[in-house]
Amino acid sequence: EAQVTQNPRYLITVTGKKLTVTCSQNMNHEYMSWYRQDPGLGLRQIYYSMNVEVTDKGDVPEGYKVSRKEKRNFPLILESPSPNQTSLYFCASTPQGAYEQYFGPGTRLTVT
Amino acid sequence: DQQVKQNSPSLSVQEGRISILNCDYTNSMFDYFLWYKKYPAEGPTFLISISSIKDKNEDGRFTVFLNKSAKHLSLHIVPSQPGDSAVYFCAASGGDTGTASKLTFGTGTRLQVTL
């Protein structure tokens, strides 16, 4: 089944404790993105990647890192999480030349 | 600076009637628009899209209209069904976003279809 998977689905952590949210897609898509969803703000792009080793900042990149060492994986790294990063996070992938993004199921992160 | 706006946070429609969800944008360089549907505890799923060279695109019960001069698009669902109850996001691409991989989303409209 073609899909985007994210792990973990739920995470509660404390301020300053480094964490990684994994994202993997099995559709051989070139583009991958990370978004966060917050009430009243919709989905905002954090980082995106156009292919392996090619990443760029989205609208809200502060406090986040990404890497794209393999085509299928695009992990999101929070080196020192803070409470304002409490949010619902979505990973998405898109085949080259298309606009439609395929989203994972989301990761709900709470930073206390 | 919200470049894509959905001014109605919620909408309630009776089953069988038409649902009209609206979206406005400010960036005149946007050239491709999409609608996504989102159920609770799931990721958004693509619904329908339209290129700026068209003013209408239809897919079954779903039709998207684009008015470029007004920088406005709308999604019509006819007839509305209870399974359509979800949050709907409009999204736009193009202009200074530079790549199809970058979408700018609106804040969403929660549609409730009542029996």
mmCIF file of C-alpha atoms in Angstrom:
data_model
loop_
_atom_site.group_PDB
_atom_site.id
_atom_site.type_symbol
_atom_site.label_atom_id
_atom_site.label_comp_id
_atom_site.label_asym_id
_atom_site.label_seq_id
_atom_site.Cartn_x
_atom_site.Cartn_y
_atom_site.Cartn_z
ATOM 1 C CA GLU A 1 0.000 0.000 0.000
ATOM 2 C CA ALA A 2 1.307 3.413 -1.036
ATOM 3 C CA GLN A 3 1.685 5.506 2.079
ATOM 4 C CA VAL A 4 3.571 8.004 4.191
ATOM 5 C CA THR A 5 4.332 6.788 7.694
ATOM 6 C CA GLN A 6 5.345 8.805 10.731
ATOM 7 C CA ASN A 7 6.663 7.711 14.101
ATOM 8 C CA PRO A 8 5.844 8.204 16.822
ATOM 9 C CA ARG A 9 2.187 9.174 16.487
ATOM 10 C CA TYR A 10 2.116 10.721 19.957
ATOM 11 C CA LEU A 11 4.985 12.089 22.017
ATOM 12 C CA ILE A 12 5.171 13.927 25.318
ATOM 13 C CA THR A 13 8.586 15.273 26.223
ATOM 14 C CA VAL A 14 10.286 17.903 28.340
ATOM 15 C CA THR A 15 11.942 21.126 27.342
ATOM 16 C CA GLY A 16 15.444 20.677 25.985
ATOM 17 C CA LYS A 17 15.381 16.930 25.418
ATOM 18 C CA LYS A 18 16.385 16.233 21.816
ATOM 19 C CA LEU A 19 13.909 14.250 19.754
ATOM 20 C CA THR A 20 13.464 12.957 16.220
ATOM 21 C CA VAL A 21 10.216 12.306 14.391
ATOM 22 C CA THR A 22 10.692 9.895 11.527
ATOM 23 C CA CYS A 23 8.944 10.051 8.167
ATOM 24 C CA SER A 24 9.086 7.450 5.442
ATOM 25 C CA GLN A 25 7.342 7.116 2.077
ATOM 26 C CA ASN A 26 7.213 4.089 -0.205
ATOM 27 C CA MET A 27 6.116 5.872 -3.389
ATOM 28 C CA ASN A 28 9.574 6.888 -4.636
ATOM 29 C CA HIS A 29 8.576 10.561 -4.465
ATOM 30 C CA GLU A 30 11.235 13.188 -4.965
ATOM 31 C CA TYR A 31 9.695 15.950 -2.836
ATOM 32 C CA MET A 32 9.079 15.693 0.885
ATOM 33 C CA SER A 33 7.892 18.309 3.378
ATOM 34 C CA TRP A 34 7.184 18.844 7.040
ATOM 35 C CA TYR A 35 4.254 20.922 8.275
ATOM 36 C CA ARG A 36 2.893 21.891 11.640
ATOM 37 C CA GLN A 37 -0.782 22.498 12.300
ATOM 38 C CA ASP A 38 -1.858 24.904 15.015
ATOM 39 C CA PRO A 39 -5.343 26.179 15.878
ATOM 40 C CA GLY A 40 -6.277 29.233 13.832
ATOM 41 C CA LEU A 41 -3.083 29.041 11.784
ATOM 42 C CA GLY A 42 -3.718 26.136 9.431
ATOM 43 C CA LEU A 43 -0.754 24.133 8.167
ATOM 44 C CA ARG A 44 2.565 25.898 7.946
ATOM 45 C CA GLN A 45 5.571 24.455 6.169
ATOM 46 C CA ILE A 46 8.679 23.899 8.294
ATOM 47 C CA TYR A 47 11.167 22.446 5.813
ATOM 48 C CA TYR A 48 11.039 20.772 2.452
ATOM 49 C CA SER A 49 13.332 18.631 0.348
ATOM 50 C CA MET A 50 13.420 18.418 -3.401
ATOM 51 C CA ASN A 51 15.616 15.318 -3.451
ATOM 52 C CA VAL A 52 18.363 13.511 -1.573
ATOM 53 C CA GLU A 53 20.722 15.966 0.137
ATOM 54 C CA VAL A 54 18.634 18.946 -1.080
ATOM 55 C CA THR A 55 16.651 20.699 1.645
ATOM 56 C CA ASP A 56 15.346 24.219 2.157
ATOM 57 C CA LYS A 57 13.528 26.242 4.761
ATOM 58 C CA GLY A 58 9.811 26.689 4.727
ATOM 59 C CA ASP A 59 7.852 29.361 6.559
ATOM 60 C CA VAL A 60 8.620 28.373 10.161
ATOM 61 C CA PRO A 61 12.026 26.618 10.286
ATOM 62 C CA GLU A 62 13.312 28.036 13.570
ATOM 63 C CA GLY A 63 14.078 25.341 16.126
ATOM 64 C CA TYR A 64 13.979 22.483 13.626
ATOM 65 C CA LYS A 65 16.470 20.522 11.561
ATOM 66 C CA VAL A 66 15.986 18.010 8.792
ATOM 67 C CA SER A 67 18.101 15.655 6.744
ATOM 68 C CA ARG A 68 17.502 13.716 3.536
ATOM 69 C CA LYS A 69 20.112 11.026 3.219
ATOM 70 C CA GLU A 70 17.820 8.538 1.508
ATOM 71 C CA LYS A 71 14.995 9.241 -0.884
ATOM 72 C CA ARG A 72 12.353 7.512 1.235
ATOM 73 C CA ASN A 73 13.185 9.080 4.620
ATOM 74 C CA PHE A 74 12.912 12.657 5.862
ATOM 75 C CA PRO A 75 13.324 12.896 9.646
ATOM 76 C CA LEU A 76 12.451 16.033 11.610
ATOM 77 C CA ILE A 77 14.848 16.839 14.449
ATOM 78 C CA LEU A 78 14.164 19.096 17.408
ATOM 79 C CA GLU A 79 17.550 19.662 19.041
ATOM 80 C CA SER A 80 16.177 21.513 22.069
ATOM 81 C CA PRO A 81 12.372 21.414 22.087
ATOM 82 C CA SER A 82 10.447 24.233 23.712
ATOM 83 C CA PRO A 83 6.769 24.471 24.729
ATOM 84 C CA ASN A 84 5.963 26.623 21.676
ATOM 85 C CA GLN A 85 6.778 23.597 19.525
ATOM 86 C CA THR A 86 3.812 21.759 20.977
ATOM 87 C CA SER A 87 1.830 21.052 17.835
ATOM 88 C CA LEU A 88 0.493 18.500 15.367
ATOM 89 C CA TYR A 89 3.140 17.642 12.786
ATOM 90 C CA PHE A 90 2.593 16.228 9.314
ATOM 91 C CA CYS A 91 5.036 14.835 6.819
ATOM 92 C CA ALA A 92 4.103 14.855 3.135
ATOM 93 C CA SER A 93 5.554 13.654 -0.148
ATOM 94 C CA THR A 94 4.980 14.651 -3.769
ATOM 95 C CA PRO A 95 6.157 13.118 -7.028
ATOM 96 C CA GLN A 96 8.252 15.365 -9.226
ATOM 97 C CA GLY A 97 6.142 17.504 -11.526
ATOM 98 C CA ALA A 98 2.996 17.207 -9.409
ATOM 99 C CA TYR A 99 1.413 19.553 -6.912
ATOM 100 C CA GLU A 100 -0.638 17.125 -4.876
ATOM 101 C CA GLN A 101 0.993 16.242 -1.593
ATOM 102 C CA TYR A 102 0.368 12.942 0.160
ATOM 103 C CA PHE A 103 0.291 13.312 3.915
ATOM 104 C CA GLY A 104 1.208 11.020 6.752
ATOM 105 C CA PRO A 105 -1.167 10.457 9.685
ATOM 106 C CA GLY A 106 0.426 13.101 11.896
ATOM 107 C CA THR A 107 2.471 13.221 15.093
ATOM 108 C CA ARG A 108 1.062 15.006 18.099
ATOM 109 C CA LEU A 109 3.923 16.470 20.106
ATOM 110 C CA THR A 110 3.596 17.987 23.566
ATOM 111 C CA VAL A 111 6.588 19.746 25.114
ATOM 112 C CA THR A 112 6.251 20.532 28.826
ATOM 113 C CA ASP B 1 0.913 37.607 6.776
ATOM 114 C CA GLN B 2 -1.788 35.098 5.837
ATOM 115 C CA GLN B 3 -1.567 34.763 2.053
ATOM 116 C CA VAL B 4 -4.403 32.234 1.885
ATOM 117 C CA LYS B 5 -7.485 32.936 3.956
ATOM 118 C CA GLN B 6 -10.564 30.942 4.809
ATOM 119 C CA ASN B 7 -12.741 33.398 6.644
ATOM 120 C CA SER B 8 -15.406 30.933 7.763
ATOM 121 C CA PRO B 9 -14.096 28.674 10.517
ATOM 122 C CA SER B 10 -17.190 26.504 10.360
ATOM 123 C CA LEU B 11 -20.187 25.716 8.183
ATOM 124 C CA SER B 12 -23.262 23.595 8.818
ATOM 125 C CA VAL B 13 -25.305 22.224 5.908
ATOM 126 C CA GLN B 14 -28.204 19.822 5.682
ATOM 127 C CA GLU B 15 -27.708 16.513 3.924
ATOM 128 C CA GLY B 16 -28.587 16.761 0.243
ATOM 129 C CA ARG B 17 -28.009 20.519 0.065
ATOM 130 C CA ILE B 18 -25.074 22.337 -1.486
ATOM 131 C CA SER B 19 -21.998 23.137 0.608
ATOM 132 C CA ILE B 20 -19.953 26.137 -0.507
ATOM 133 C CA LEU B 21 -16.554 26.664 1.039
ATOM 134 C CA ASN B 22 -14.670 29.835 0.241
ATOM 135 C CA CYS B 23 -11.026 30.792 0.059
ATOM 136 C CA ASP B 24 -9.287 34.086 -0.711
ATOM 137 C CA TYR B 25 -5.664 34.687 -1.543
ATOM 138 C CA THR B 26 -3.477 37.751 -1.737
ATOM 139 C CA ASN B 27 -0.465 36.600 -3.774
ATOM 140 C CA SER B 28 -1.272 37.198 -7.441
ATOM 141 C CA MET B 29 1.608 34.912 -8.427
ATOM 142 C CA PHE B 30 -0.138 31.794 -7.144
ATOM 143 C CA ASP B 31 -0.923 29.633 -10.167
ATOM 144 C CA TYR B 32 -2.218 26.353 -8.799
ATOM 145 C CA PHE B 33 -4.816 25.746 -6.119
ATOM 146 C CA LEU B 34 -5.832 22.655 -4.223
ATOM 147 C CA TRP B 35 -8.454 21.574 -1.724
ATOM 148 C CA TYR B 36 -7.720 19.044 0.990
ATOM 149 C CA LYS B 37 -10.076 17.259 3.348
ATOM 150 C CA LYS B 38 -9.043 16.270 6.850
ATOM 151 C CA TYR B 39 -10.741 13.890 9.249
ATOM 152 C CA PRO B 40 -9.772 13.814 12.945
ATOM 153 C CA ALA B 41 -6.642 11.788 13.716
ATOM 154 C CA GLU B 42 -5.755 11.530 10.033
ATOM 155 C CA GLY B 43 -3.560 13.468 7.652
ATOM 156 C CA PRO B 44 -5.099 15.742 5.019
ATOM 157 C CA THR B 45 -6.124 14.006 1.811
ATOM 158 C CA PHE B 46 -6.145 15.643 -1.602
ATOM 159 C CA LEU B 47 -9.613 16.365 -2.952
ATOM 160 C CA ILE B 48 -9.499 18.482 -6.094
ATOM 161 C CA SER B 49 -7.298 21.088 -7.747
ATOM 162 C CA ILE B 50 -7.384 23.809 -10.371
ATOM 163 C CA SER B 51 -4.786 25.545 -12.464
ATOM 164 C CA SER B 52 -4.923 29.307 -12.928
ATOM 165 C CA ILE B 53 -5.533 28.828 -16.643
ATOM 166 C CA LYS B 54 -8.976 27.411 -15.824
ATOM 167 C CA ASP B 55 -11.941 28.846 -13.980
ATOM 168 C CA LYS B 56 -13.700 25.596 -13.124
ATOM 169 C CA ASN B 57 -12.819 21.999 -12.421
ATOM 170 C CA GLU B 58 -15.284 19.268 -11.626
ATOM 171 C CA ASP B 59 -14.896 15.826 -10.115
ATOM 172 C CA GLY B 60 -18.099 14.032 -9.260
ATOM 173 C CA ARG B 61 -19.893 15.894 -6.492
ATOM 174 C CA PHE B 62 -17.009 18.339 -6.083
ATOM 175 C CA THR B 63 -16.477 21.463 -8.187
ATOM 176 C CA VAL B 64 -13.870 24.130 -7.657
ATOM 177 C CA PHE B 65 -14.331 27.613 -9.100
ATOM 178 C CA LEU B 66 -11.527 30.117 -9.518
ATOM 179 C CA ASN B 67 -12.034 33.866 -9.941
ATOM 180 C CA LYS B 68 -8.557 35.261 -10.575
ATOM 181 C CA SER B 69 -9.590 38.892 -10.744
ATOM 182 C CA ALA B 70 -11.134 38.611 -7.281
ATOM 183 C CA LYS B 71 -8.383 36.273 -6.021
ATOM 184 C CA HIS B 72 -11.089 33.949 -4.810
ATOM 185 C CA LEU B 73 -11.812 30.266 -5.108
ATOM 186 C CA SER B 74 -14.666 28.171 -3.849
ATOM 187 C CA LEU B 75 -15.432 24.507 -3.414
ATOM 188 C CA HIS B 76 -18.968 23.319 -4.087
ATOM 189 C CA ILE B 77 -20.162 19.971 -2.822
ATOM 190 C CA VAL B 78 -23.454 18.791 -4.298
ATOM 191 C CA PRO B 79 -25.232 16.971 -2.800
ATOM 192 C CA SER B 80 -23.650 17.109 0.621
ATOM 193 C CA GLN B 81 -23.432 13.834 2.522
ATOM 194 C CA PRO B 82 -22.756 13.111 6.210
ATOM 195 C CA GLY B 83 -19.382 11.581 5.238
ATOM 196 C CA ASP B 84 -18.329 14.984 3.935
ATOM 197 C CA SER B 85 -18.165 16.284 7.501
ATOM 198 C CA ALA B 86 -14.506 17.210 7.933
ATOM 199 C CA VAL B 87 -12.128 20.155 7.957
ATOM 200 C CA TYR B 88 -11.390 21.512 4.493
ATOM 201 C CA PHE B 89 -8.186 23.344 3.684
ATOM 202 C CA CYS B 90 -7.475 25.294 0.559
ATOM 203 C CA ALA B 91 -3.862 25.568 -0.548
ATOM 204 C CA ALA B 92 -1.956 27.476 -3.191
ATOM 205 C CA SER B 93 1.328 27.101 -4.983
ATOM 206 C CA GLY B 94 3.499 29.180 -7.267
ATOM 207 C CA GLY B 95 4.852 32.696 -7.284
ATOM 208 C CA ASP B 96 7.679 33.363 -4.897
ATOM 209 C CA THR B 97 7.209 29.960 -3.327
ATOM 210 C CA GLY B 98 9.100 28.839 -6.372
ATOM 211 C CA THR B 99 8.369 25.141 -6.407
ATOM 212 C CA ALA B 100 5.496 22.709 -6.577
ATOM 213 C CA SER B 101 6.727 21.158 -3.357
ATOM 214 C CA LYS B 102 5.734 24.221 -1.353
ATOM 215 C CA LEU B 103 2.093 24.810 -0.581
ATOM 216 C CA THR B 104 0.622 27.692 1.367
ATOM 217 C CA PHE B 105 -2.441 26.581 3.294
ATOM 218 C CA GLY B 106 -5.460 28.407 4.599
ATOM 219 C CA THR B 107 -6.663 28.034 8.174
ATOM 220 C CA GLY B 108 -9.398 25.555 7.350
ATOM 221 C CA THR B 109 -13.208 25.411 7.454
ATOM 222 C CA ARG B 110 -14.978 22.777 9.503
ATOM 223 C CA LEU B 111 -17.957 21.443 7.556
ATOM 224 C CA GLN B 112 -20.719 19.631 9.352
ATOM 225 C CA VAL B 113 -23.387 17.916 7.281
ATOM 226 C CA THR B 114 -26.488 17.270 9.331
ATOM 227 C CA LEU B 115 -29.222 14.721 8.709
#
